[in-house]
Tab-separated table of C-alpha atoms and ligand atoms in Angstrom:
chain	number	residue	atom	x	y	z
Y	1	MET	CA	105.222	-49.473	-190.129
Y	2	ARG	CA	103.797	-45.763	-190.398
Y	3	ILE	CA	106.590	-43.629	-192.280
Y	4	LEU	CA	106.139	-39.625	-191.998
Y	5	VAL	CA	107.628	-38.407	-196.160
Y	6	THR	CA	108.616	-34.918	-196.121
Y	7	GLY	CA	109.110	-33.514	-200.329
Y	8	GLY	CA	107.513	-36.810	-201.024
Y	9	CYS	CA	106.232	-35.113	-203.918
Y	10	GLY	CA	110.157	-33.586	-205.430
Y	11	PHE	CA	112.108	-35.980	-207.654
Y	12	VAL	CA	114.288	-38.455	-205.185
Y	13	GLY	CA	110.542	-38.520	-202.600
Y	14	SER	CA	108.332	-39.388	-205.314
Y	15	ASN	CA	110.378	-42.430	-206.516
Y	16	PHE	CA	111.062	-42.965	-202.677
Y	17	VAL	CA	107.454	-43.402	-202.208
Y	18	ARG	CA	106.517	-45.722	-205.132
Y	19	LEU	CA	109.360	-47.885	-204.472
Y	20	ALA	CA	108.762	-48.282	-200.804
Y	21	LEU	CA	105.037	-48.661	-201.217
Y	22	SER	CA	105.751	-51.359	-203.948
Y	23	LEU	CA	108.669	-53.266	-202.024
Y	24	ARG	CA	106.815	-52.943	-198.544
Y	25	PRO	CA	103.306	-53.908	-198.511
Y	26	GLU	CA	103.031	-53.372	-194.840
Y	27	TRP	CA	104.127	-49.729	-194.698
Y	28	GLN	CA	101.617	-46.696	-194.791
Y	29	ILE	CA	103.346	-43.406	-195.967
Y	30	VAL	CA	102.336	-39.985	-195.385
Y	31	ASN	CA	103.761	-37.466	-197.317
Y	32	LEU	CA	103.835	-33.973	-195.839
Y	33	ASP	CA	105.131	-31.416	-199.115
Y	34	ASN	CA	104.193	-27.809	-199.751
Y	35	LEU	CA	104.448	-28.078	-203.339
Y	36	SER	CA	106.643	-25.543	-204.047
Y	37	TYR	CA	108.184	-25.448	-207.804
Y	38	SER	CA	109.924	-28.987	-208.167
Y	39	GLY	CA	107.057	-30.388	-205.933
Y	40	ASN	CA	104.160	-32.111	-208.392
Y	41	LEU	CA	101.273	-34.365	-207.538
Y	42	GLU	CA	101.340	-35.580	-211.106
Y	43	ASN	CA	104.445	-37.445	-209.712
Y	44	LEU	CA	102.385	-39.714	-207.589
Y	45	ARG	CA	99.563	-40.003	-209.677
Y	46	ASP	CA	99.842	-43.736	-210.013
Y	47	VAL	CA	99.845	-43.949	-205.848
Y	48	GLU	CA	97.258	-41.705	-204.655
Y	49	SER	CA	94.401	-44.067	-204.515
Y	50	ASP	CA	96.606	-46.606	-202.960
Y	51	PRO	CA	94.678	-46.448	-199.072
Y	52	ARG	CA	98.244	-47.057	-197.604
Y	53	TYR	CA	99.437	-43.469	-199.123
Y	54	ARG	CA	98.016	-40.074	-197.967
Y	55	PHE	CA	98.916	-36.512	-199.075
Y	56	VAL	CA	98.972	-33.651	-196.410
Y	57	HIS	CA	99.668	-30.647	-197.965
Y	58	GLY	CA	102.082	-28.104	-195.992
Y	59	ASP	CA	105.335	-26.608	-194.864
Y	60	ILE	CA	107.828	-28.227	-192.591
Y	61	ASN	CA	108.448	-25.101	-191.171
Y	62	ASP	CA	104.738	-25.235	-189.604
Y	63	TYR	CA	105.630	-26.958	-186.173
Y	64	ALA	CA	101.824	-27.729	-185.068
Y	65	LEU	CA	101.415	-29.526	-188.864
Y	66	ASP	CA	104.657	-31.249	-188.217
Y	67	MET	CA	103.631	-32.399	-184.756
Y	68	GLU	CA	100.323	-33.631	-185.864
Y	69	THR	CA	102.032	-35.432	-188.482
Y	70	ILE	CA	104.757	-37.042	-186.955
Y	71	GLY	CA	102.206	-38.057	-183.972
Y	72	GLN	CA	100.719	-39.864	-186.523
Y	73	CYS	CA	103.681	-42.089	-187.682
Y	74	ASP	CA	106.710	-43.919	-185.992
Y	75	SER	CA	109.554	-42.749	-188.119
Y	76	VAL	CA	110.509	-39.707	-190.582
Y	77	VAL	CA	112.187	-40.170	-193.752
Y	78	HIS	CA	113.334	-36.610	-194.556
Y	79	PHE	CA	113.929	-35.556	-198.491
Y	80	ALA	CA	112.103	-32.112	-198.284
Y	81	ALA	CA	114.345	-29.197	-199.054
Y	82	GLU	CA	115.586	-26.370	-201.579
Y	83	SER	CA	117.744	-28.557	-203.928
Y	84	HIS	CA	119.222	-26.573	-206.920
Y	85	VAL	CA	122.702	-25.183	-206.410
Y	86	ASP	CA	121.958	-22.590	-209.124
Y	87	ARG	CA	119.168	-21.319	-206.958
Y	88	SER	CA	121.073	-21.182	-203.878
Y	89	ILE	CA	123.449	-18.787	-205.423
Y	90	TYR	CA	120.877	-16.429	-206.126
Y	91	ASN	CA	118.790	-17.167	-202.794
Y	92	PRO	CA	120.634	-18.312	-200.468
Y	93	ARG	CA	118.018	-17.343	-197.669
Y	94	ARG	CA	115.396	-19.339	-198.481
Y	95	PHE	CA	118.027	-22.453	-198.480
Y	96	ILE	CA	118.525	-21.537	-194.897
Y	97	GLU	CA	114.624	-21.538	-194.111
Y	98	THR	CA	114.102	-24.783	-195.745
Y	99	ASN	CA	116.807	-26.706	-195.627
Y	100	VAL	CA	118.102	-26.000	-191.915
Y	101	LEU	CA	115.276	-24.589	-189.842
Y	102	GLY	CA	112.589	-26.934	-191.377
Y	103	THR	CA	115.146	-29.994	-190.606
Y	104	GLN	CA	115.775	-28.569	-187.051
Y	105	THR	CA	111.463	-27.910	-186.697
Y	106	LEU	CA	111.329	-31.660	-187.982
Y	107	LEU	CA	113.907	-32.863	-185.485
Y	108	GLU	CA	112.387	-31.204	-182.460
Y	109	CYS	CA	108.702	-32.287	-183.253
Y	110	SER	CA	110.140	-35.804	-183.680
Y	111	ARG	CA	112.112	-35.818	-180.139
Y	112	ARG	CA	109.149	-34.490	-178.636
Y	113	SER	CA	106.665	-37.199	-179.957
Y	114	GLY	CA	108.586	-39.763	-177.917
Y	115	GLY	CA	111.882	-40.275	-180.155
Y	116	LYS	CA	110.560	-40.879	-183.707
Y	117	ARG	CA	113.472	-43.013	-185.752
Y	118	PHE	CA	114.576	-40.479	-188.344
Y	119	VAL	CA	116.484	-40.895	-191.527
Y	120	HIS	CA	118.088	-37.368	-192.722
Y	121	VAL	CA	118.771	-37.674	-196.668
Y	122	SER	CA	121.495	-35.647	-197.220
Y	123	THR	CA	124.053	-35.384	-200.005
Y	124	ASP	CA	127.920	-35.681	-201.052
Y	125	GLU	CA	128.282	-31.999	-201.764
Y	126	VAL	CA	128.298	-31.428	-197.914
Y	127	TYR	CA	131.989	-32.934	-198.184
Y	128	GLY	CA	133.126	-29.909	-200.513
Y	129	SER	CA	135.440	-30.436	-203.755
Y	130	LEU	CA	138.411	-32.966	-204.398
Y	131	PRO	CA	141.073	-32.287	-207.111
Y	132	LEU	CA	140.934	-33.621	-210.485
Y	133	GLU	CA	144.864	-34.369	-209.787
Y	134	ARG	CA	144.038	-36.672	-207.490
Y	135	PRO	CA	141.989	-39.806	-208.713
Y	136	GLU	CA	142.516	-41.967	-205.783
Y	137	LEU	CA	140.671	-39.800	-203.382
Y	138	ARG	CA	137.336	-40.515	-202.356
Y	139	PHE	CA	134.802	-39.074	-199.382
Y	140	THR	CA	134.313	-41.283	-196.415
Y	141	GLU	CA	131.909	-40.620	-194.028
Y	142	GLU	CA	135.258	-39.360	-191.924
Y	143	SER	CA	135.972	-36.579	-194.516
Y	144	PRO	CA	135.286	-33.092	-193.343
Y	145	ILE	CA	132.194	-30.973	-194.084
Y	146	THR	CA	133.089	-28.214	-195.988
Y	147	GLY	CA	129.862	-27.724	-198.109
Y	148	ASN	CA	131.207	-24.874	-200.619
Y	149	SER	CA	127.617	-23.660	-202.223
Y	150	PRO	CA	124.771	-21.529	-200.207
Y	151	TYR	CA	122.850	-25.198	-200.931
Y	152	ALA	CA	126.043	-27.465	-199.678
Y	153	ALA	CA	126.156	-25.170	-196.851
Y	154	SER	CA	122.683	-25.546	-195.664
Y	155	LYS	CA	122.688	-28.981	-196.369
Y	156	ALA	CA	125.768	-29.726	-194.336
Y	157	ALA	CA	124.345	-27.588	-190.995
Y	158	SER	CA	121.312	-29.474	-191.291
Y	159	ASP	CA	123.547	-32.616	-191.392
Y	160	LEU	CA	125.261	-31.541	-188.482
Y	161	ILE	CA	121.921	-30.772	-186.836
Y	162	ALA	CA	120.753	-33.982	-187.471
Y	163	LEU	CA	123.673	-35.600	-185.483
Y	164	SER	CA	123.551	-33.135	-182.937
Y	165	TYR	CA	119.798	-34.579	-182.112
Y	166	HIS	CA	121.618	-37.795	-181.452
Y	167	ARG	CA	124.189	-37.122	-179.847
Y	168	THR	CA	122.219	-34.289	-177.461
Y	169	PHE	CA	119.134	-35.818	-177.414
Y	170	GLU	CA	119.547	-39.438	-178.196
Y	171	LEU	CA	117.287	-39.518	-181.194
Y	172	ASN	CA	116.935	-42.386	-183.090
Y	173	VAL	CA	118.698	-40.324	-186.209
Y	174	SER	CA	121.072	-41.639	-189.101
Y	175	VAL	CA	121.973	-39.393	-191.951
Y	176	THR	CA	122.559	-40.435	-195.506
Y	177	ARG	CA	125.095	-38.444	-198.040
Y	178	CYS	CA	123.999	-39.365	-201.330
Y	179	SER	CA	125.665	-38.889	-205.131
Y	180	ASN	CA	124.043	-37.465	-207.988
Y	181	ASN	CA	121.056	-39.194	-208.779
Y	182	PHE	CA	119.103	-39.617	-212.254
Y	183	GLY	CA	116.013	-40.897	-213.210
Y	184	ALA	CA	112.271	-40.195	-213.692
Y	185	PHE	CA	110.234	-37.407	-212.410
Y	186	GLN	CA	113.291	-34.956	-211.834
Y	187	TYR	CA	112.789	-31.350	-212.615
Y	188	PRO	CA	114.236	-30.225	-215.929
Y	189	GLU	CA	116.266	-27.527	-214.066
Y	190	LYS	CA	118.564	-29.917	-213.547
Y	191	VAL	CA	121.520	-30.902	-215.876
Y	192	ILE	CA	120.274	-34.058	-217.202
Y	193	PRO	CA	116.843	-33.703	-218.075
Y	194	LEU	CA	117.491	-29.989	-219.079
Y	195	PHE	CA	119.833	-31.082	-221.825
Y	196	VAL	CA	117.774	-33.889	-223.001
Y	197	THR	CA	115.012	-32.027	-223.162
Y	198	ASN	CA	116.631	-28.578	-225.005
Y	199	LEU	CA	117.974	-31.238	-227.236
Y	200	ILE	CA	114.346	-32.624	-227.995
Y	201	ASP	CA	113.373	-28.949	-229.149
Y	202	ASP	CA	116.493	-28.746	-230.975
Y	203	LYS	CA	118.181	-25.984	-228.711
Y	204	THR	CA	121.724	-26.007	-227.251
Y	205	VAL	CA	122.926	-27.518	-223.857
Y	206	PRO	CA	124.704	-24.821	-221.889
Y	207	LEU	CA	127.876	-26.414	-220.516
Y	208	TYR	CA	129.470	-24.810	-217.097
Y	209	GLY	CA	133.328	-23.718	-217.574
Y	210	ASP	CA	135.581	-26.530	-219.058
Y	211	GLY	CA	133.364	-29.451	-218.539
Y	212	LYS	CA	135.757	-31.584	-216.260
Y	213	ASN	CA	134.035	-31.207	-213.413
Y	214	ILE	CA	133.250	-34.942	-212.237
Y	215	ARG	CA	129.882	-35.835	-210.609
Y	216	ASP	CA	129.166	-39.924	-209.324
Y	217	TRP	CA	125.839	-40.768	-210.781
Y	218	LEU	CA	123.354	-43.324	-209.219
Y	219	HIS	CA	120.303	-44.266	-210.203
Y	220	VAL	CA	117.745	-42.730	-208.112
Y	221	GLU	CA	115.750	-46.540	-207.316
Y	222	ASP	CA	119.238	-47.493	-206.002
Y	223	HIS	CA	119.131	-44.640	-203.935
Y	224	CYS	CA	115.828	-45.112	-202.745
Y	225	GLU	CA	116.854	-48.877	-202.002
Y	226	ALA	CA	119.590	-47.822	-199.849
Y	227	LEU	CA	117.476	-45.515	-197.763
Y	228	ILE	CA	114.946	-48.420	-196.991
Y	229	ALA	CA	117.995	-50.175	-195.479
Y	230	VAL	CA	119.174	-47.527	-193.850
Y	231	LEU	CA	115.535	-46.623	-192.582
Y	232	GLU	CA	115.357	-50.441	-191.333
Y	233	CYS	CA	118.833	-51.469	-190.215
Y	234	GLY	CA	120.523	-48.365	-189.968
Y	235	VAL	CA	122.327	-47.760	-186.458
Y	236	ALA	CA	121.784	-44.268	-184.547
Y	237	GLY	CA	124.029	-41.709	-184.636
Y	238	ARG	CA	125.563	-43.075	-187.849
Y	239	VAL	CA	126.521	-41.705	-191.110
Y	240	TYR	CA	126.158	-43.900	-194.001
Y	241	ASN	CA	127.762	-42.678	-197.918
Y	242	ILE	CA	125.359	-43.571	-200.892
Y	243	GLY	CA	127.303	-43.706	-204.161
Y	244	GLY	CA	127.144	-45.377	-207.835
Y	245	ASP	CA	131.134	-46.053	-208.019
Y	246	ASN	CA	130.174	-44.372	-211.404
Y	247	GLU	CA	132.285	-40.918	-211.834
Y	248	ARG	CA	131.610	-39.119	-214.961
Y	249	SER	CA	132.740	-35.508	-216.267
Y	250	ASN	CA	130.066	-33.159	-217.405
Y	251	LEU	CA	131.667	-33.078	-220.959
Y	252	GLU	CA	131.745	-37.256	-220.779
Y	253	LEU	CA	128.046	-36.950	-219.638
Y	254	THR	CA	126.713	-34.455	-222.277
Y	255	HIS	CA	128.303	-36.303	-225.311
Y	256	SER	CA	126.699	-39.430	-224.213
Y	257	ILE	CA	123.572	-37.635	-223.759
Y	258	LEU	CA	124.221	-36.225	-227.675
Y	259	ASP	CA	125.138	-39.318	-228.650
Y	260	ILE	CA	121.731	-41.178	-227.554
Y	261	LEU	CA	119.344	-38.484	-228.743
Y	262	GLY	CA	121.661	-38.476	-232.564
Y	263	LYS	CA	122.864	-34.920	-232.022
Y	264	THR	CA	125.971	-33.195	-232.980
Y	265	ARG	CA	129.087	-31.541	-231.236
Y	266	ASP	CA	128.096	-28.347	-231.950
Y	267	ARG	CA	124.968	-28.330	-229.748
Y	268	ILE	CA	127.050	-27.726	-226.773
Y	269	GLN	CA	127.078	-24.026	-225.811
Y	270	PRO	CA	130.165	-23.319	-223.393
Y	271	VAL	CA	128.951	-20.814	-220.556
Y	272	THR	CA	130.444	-18.978	-217.738
Y	273	ASP	CA	131.423	-21.445	-215.175
Y	274	ARG	CA	128.992	-21.535	-212.212
Y	275	PRO	CA	130.808	-19.374	-209.092
Y	276	GLY	CA	132.436	-21.889	-206.857
Y	277	HIS	CA	131.858	-24.749	-208.871
Y	278	ASP	CA	133.203	-28.252	-206.988
Y	279	ARG	CA	135.671	-29.868	-209.481
Y	280	ARG	CA	135.289	-33.396	-208.486
Y	281	TYR	CA	133.098	-35.646	-205.881
Y	282	ALA	CA	133.500	-39.280	-205.392
Y	283	ILE	CA	131.905	-41.532	-202.865
Y	284	ASP	CA	133.543	-44.368	-201.231
Y	285	ALA	CA	130.416	-46.461	-200.061
Y	286	SER	CA	131.645	-49.418	-198.416
Y	287	ARG	CA	130.337	-48.792	-195.370
Y	288	ILE	CA	126.581	-49.611	-196.449
Y	289	SER	CA	127.513	-52.370	-198.727
Y	290	ASP	CA	129.620	-53.939	-195.620
Y	291	GLU	CA	127.157	-53.127	-192.693
Y	292	LEU	CA	124.053	-53.146	-194.706
Y	293	GLY	CA	124.287	-55.238	-197.398
Y	294	TRP	CA	123.429	-52.818	-200.104
Y	295	LEU	CA	124.739	-52.552	-203.589
Y	296	PRO	CA	123.421	-50.680	-206.830
Y	297	THR	CA	121.479	-53.120	-208.918
Y	298	ARG	CA	119.799	-50.940	-211.642
Y	299	SER	CA	121.141	-51.461	-215.153
Y	300	ALA	CA	124.977	-50.442	-215.664
Y	301	TRP	CA	126.135	-47.039	-217.146
Y	302	PRO	CA	125.139	-45.638	-220.136
Y	303	GLU	CA	122.190	-48.459	-220.240
Y	304	ALA	CA	120.873	-46.637	-217.515
Y	305	LEU	CA	121.676	-43.448	-218.948
Y	306	ALA	CA	119.592	-44.322	-222.012
Y	307	ASN	CA	116.497	-45.862	-220.466
Y	308	THR	CA	116.411	-42.164	-218.386
Y	309	VAL	CA	117.140	-40.501	-221.465
Y	310	LYS	CA	114.049	-42.207	-223.231
Y	311	TRP	CA	111.892	-41.578	-220.431
Y	312	TYR	CA	112.169	-37.925	-220.832
Y	313	THR	CA	111.243	-38.359	-225.037
Y	314	GLU	CA	108.193	-40.473	-223.885
Y	315	HIS	CA	106.650	-37.917	-220.863
Y	316	GLU	CA	107.178	-34.899	-222.621
Y	317	LYS	CA	103.410	-34.027	-221.110
Y	318	TRP	CA	105.161	-34.284	-218.118
Y	319	TRP	CA	107.871	-32.145	-218.562
Y	320	ARG	CA	107.000	-29.438	-220.874
Y	321	ARG	CA	104.498	-27.940	-218.355
Y	322	LEU	CA	106.885	-27.227	-215.761
Y	323	LYS	CA	109.946	-26.105	-218.312
Y	324	VAL	CA	107.466	-22.967	-219.059
Y	325	LYS	CA	106.985	-22.269	-215.803
N	1	NAD	P1	113.613	-31.888	-205.398
N	1	NAD	O1	113.747	-29.957	-205.163
N	1	NAD	O2	113.009	-32.254	-206.726
N	1	NAD	O3	112.454	-31.849	-204.260
N	1	NAD	C1	112.355	-31.148	-203.224
N	1	NAD	C2	111.035	-31.450	-202.204
N	1	NAD	O4	110.808	-30.705	-201.188
N	1	NAD	C3	109.848	-30.836	-203.918
N	1	NAD	O5	108.603	-31.746	-203.715
N	1	NAD	C4	109.043	-29.605	-202.702
N	1	NAD	O6	107.668	-29.108	-202.622
N	1	NAD	C5	109.328	-30.123	-201.179
N	1	NAD	N1	109.850	-28.959	-200.294
N	1	NAD	C6	110.885	-27.720	-200.612
N	1	NAD	N2	110.288	-26.777	-199.781
N	1	NAD	C7	109.482	-27.464	-198.746
N	1	NAD	C8	109.144	-27.131	-197.523
N	1	NAD	N3	109.677	-26.132	-196.870
N	1	NAD	N4	107.890	-27.978	-197.168
N	1	NAD	C9	107.638	-28.982	-197.385
N	1	NAD	N5	108.090	-29.663	-198.515
N	1	NAD	C10	109.325	-28.795	-199.249
N	1	NAD	O7	114.641	-32.465	-205.063
N	1	NAD	P2	115.086	-33.612	-205.077
N	1	NAD	O8	115.894	-33.997	-206.019
N	1	NAD	O9	114.422	-34.739	-204.822
N	1	NAD	O10	115.975	-34.101	-203.189
N	1	NAD	C11	114.915	-34.473	-202.529
N	1	NAD	C12	116.557	-34.624	-201.172
N	1	NAD	O11	117.453	-35.551	-201.323
N	1	NAD	C13	116.798	-33.395	-200.750
N	1	NAD	O12	117.406	-33.373	-199.381
N	1	NAD	C14	118.682	-33.356	-201.134
N	1	NAD	O13	119.299	-32.953	-200.753
N	1	NAD	C15	118.666	-34.827	-201.825
N	1	NAD	N6	119.819	-35.319	-202.249
N	1	NAD	C16	119.128	-35.338	-203.890
N	1	NAD	C17	120.086	-36.219	-204.604
N	1	NAD	C18	119.898	-35.620	-206.209
N	1	NAD	O14	120.893	-35.957	-206.690
N	1	NAD	N7	118.895	-35.151	-206.567
N	1	NAD	C19	121.243	-36.505	-204.242
N	1	NAD	C20	121.875	-36.578	-202.974
N	1	NAD	C21	120.755	-36.014	-201.974
């Protein structure tokens, strides 16, 4: 099978490419990425000479290029996106162009190429926010879509457009909605690599608001294994939640990182809360477990977090160049 991966030079995409090539020797991967600030060829240095892998430099909004690359492939796994909530607050338009229009362009090309299998990588942020006072609540695939930040709203729009291509044109689309990922190669503006790299430099870590916001953390490779399961066995038109059943408040996460690096609590610098900051995300991932047999298999928190922190301490050359951008 030949797969077009979009955004394969980013955090989740590069982990997917590496894992897919190692778990599926019969697969070939074409990676279409425009190398925006978070896309980095370094992330895939170890596979670039693999004959089953090919990089194509380009933008998903380039219709002719999409037609050409999709035409060479059997299926699409679509990661390419503007992905940082804070950036979406300062420049929302970019998020609409890439996440909404770019996704529609790819879907249209998949349809016109004879109907290619399409996995749209969405996020739990499309469900909006749960109240801290109702810990029993979790997002199911039937929860209403109410993305609150421009990032989440643009992902919600692309998620619904992907599903509309199934309902309207019978395109073989599945959508995944995953919780927060952690692991290697995450751009150092996101909370875990940002805090770890700040602390290595003996700086403070900026903690939003009261730090009580809760996220469900999943190792990026577990997310990627779930995507392989959805690509291979997912049902057309179906949505699959993916989560780690691993809820942590931002304050708890920060304390864990400080402890792992042997730093004191006075490194925490409280900062004004992010506008519209969602309070809690929690995922019910029983559908993908029951129907596709997927379960997370990476080591449990906090060991998995410690391994990720260690990766950043051992790959300073990788992140130092990106921190100054
Ligand atoms: P990232 O910012 O690290 O990677 C995005 C990649 O897309 C980069 O390689 C970038 O160069 C590429 N890209 C951006 N605009 C492009 C364009 N117009 N044309 C071609 N390539 C373009 O983001 P990430 O964290 O790896 O997220 C990847 C996908 O996974 C996103 O769709 C995101 O919504 C989804 N997701 C991420 C998480 C997470 O925790 N990181 C969780 C759930 C879902």
